[in-house]
Amino acid sequence: MSYPSKSVTLALSLAVLGALSGCDKPPGAAKPPAEAAKPVAPAPASPPAEAAQPPPPASSHPDFLEGRKDEAELLKALGQPNARQGQTLTLLHNGKPGLVLTDDEEQFHLLSEVIQVPTASGVQTVYRVTYHLIGQVDEPGSIFYDERGAAIESHDGFGLRRGAVFAVGYQEQTYSVGDVGRVSTQLRDWWTKPHRKFDFKARCLPEAWVSDTEIKGYCLRPTGQEGTEAVTDEQTDAVFMRVGPNAWRLRELQAPKGKLMDVENNPPTAYDETVRGVPYSG
């Protein structure tokens, strides 16, 4: 159905009004001129939407340039000096692309270590890649890949490796007075398939490998000051030792001397914890 134009509608309206009012006017009276249509002011334009601010470029990250230099040295030693092309890292396996990683606007990746890991079935080449969140100040995380590009596992904590065993320490930050952050250690053993992990509840961290079966460590015991909410950590020496094919033992070498806080896993006696491994996949 079509609709009449505005000019036709206006003319019809005036004719109807003239017919209705004709009985009050003498014959032949001049018709009043039609009032010109008033121009309609255009609607104000909507303010333009603010353009989304792009994240800062990867090159502005404090670890980027130094990391690229270290990566270039690793790639040269690996015999793949051209593996890095701009935002894409391509590591070959048997002449074909194996591990392929491409940076984006949220994070960038850096090859940080090439590891020859002894396993039950021989030696395995493992790539450790650190990923950094652009615009963030968080510590980088690590992802481990095999030569085919399959992810083996990842962790965000502090890690020490010897052979096929990783000792990973976790320590939470505290943000207010009276907070007590979690502290713990996890050992990850890649000798077997599936891999096995050992989770310790004690508030202790690894410090350095002494041998294939011993790790030097330390414990952080939350102590409180009388009449205040202040929290301090008393540090004591500790040792992690393999005590069987599937068992590790943690011993705190002396009991803490301060006034211990009543928090989880903070006994007044020295830690002595033996943990058996459980299968896991990364």
Short mmCIF file of N, CA and C in Angstrom, two decimals, residues 203 218-223 231-237 252 254-260 266:
data_model
loop_
_atom_site.label_atom_id
_atom_site.label_comp_id
_atom_site.label_asym_id
_atom_site.label_seq_id
_atom_site.Cartn_x
_atom_site.Cartn_y
_atom_site.Cartn_z
N ARG A 203 55.03 -25.74 55.08
CA ARG A 203 55.26 -24.38 54.56
C ARG A 203 56.75 -24.20 54.24
N TYR A 218 64.15 -24.46 52.65
CA TYR A 218 63.92 -23.70 53.88
C TYR A 218 62.42 -23.59 54.10
N CYS A 219 62.04 -23.37 55.36
CA CYS A 219 60.64 -23.23 55.75
C CYS A 219 60.38 -21.82 56.24
N LEU A 220 59.19 -21.32 56.01
CA LEU A 220 58.76 -19.99 56.46
C LEU A 220 57.63 -20.17 57.45
N ARG A 221 57.92 -19.93 58.73
CA ARG A 221 56.94 -20.15 59.81
C ARG A 221 56.34 -18.82 60.24
N PRO A 222 55.03 -18.60 60.03
CA PRO A 222 54.41 -17.35 60.46
C PRO A 222 54.43 -17.21 61.99
N THR A 223 54.99 -16.13 62.45
CA THR A 223 55.02 -15.83 63.89
C THR A 223 54.35 -14.48 64.12
N VAL A 231 52.67 -9.73 61.14
CA VAL A 231 53.07 -11.10 60.85
C VAL A 231 54.50 -11.08 60.32
N THR A 232 55.33 -11.91 60.91
CA THR A 232 56.68 -12.09 60.39
C THR A 232 56.87 -13.58 60.12
N ASP A 233 57.86 -13.90 59.29
CA ASP A 233 58.16 -15.28 58.97
C ASP A 233 59.52 -15.65 59.53
N GLU A 234 59.53 -16.64 60.40
CA GLU A 234 60.80 -17.18 60.88
C GLU A 234 61.28 -18.23 59.89
N GLN A 235 62.51 -18.07 59.41
CA GLN A 235 63.04 -18.98 58.39
C GLN A 235 63.91 -20.05 59.04
N THR A 236 63.64 -21.30 58.69
CA THR A 236 64.42 -22.42 59.21
C THR A 236 64.91 -23.28 58.04
N ASP A 237 66.03 -23.94 58.22
CA ASP A 237 66.60 -24.78 57.17
C ASP A 237 65.83 -26.10 57.05
N GLU A 252 62.47 -30.55 58.45
CA GLU A 252 62.90 -29.25 58.94
C GLU A 252 64.00 -29.52 59.97
N GLN A 254 65.41 -27.81 62.34
CA GLN A 254 65.21 -27.41 63.74
C GLN A 254 63.82 -26.80 63.87
N ALA A 255 63.27 -26.91 65.07
CA ALA A 255 61.94 -26.34 65.31
C ALA A 255 62.05 -24.82 65.40
N PRO A 256 61.01 -24.10 65.00
CA PRO A 256 61.04 -22.64 65.12
C PRO A 256 61.06 -22.20 66.58
N LYS A 257 61.63 -21.02 66.82
CA LYS A 257 61.78 -20.52 68.20
C LYS A 257 60.77 -19.43 68.54
N GLY A 258 60.19 -18.77 67.56
CA GLY A 258 59.27 -17.67 67.82
C GLY A 258 57.89 -18.15 68.25
N LYS A 259 57.03 -17.18 68.56
CA LYS A 259 55.64 -17.48 68.93
C LYS A 259 54.86 -17.72 67.65
N LEU A 260 54.54 -18.98 67.40
CA LEU A 260 53.90 -19.34 66.14
C LEU A 260 52.44 -18.90 66.09
N ASN A 266 51.12 -25.21 60.55
CA ASN A 266 52.16 -24.46 61.25
C ASN A 266 52.35 -25.03 62.66
#
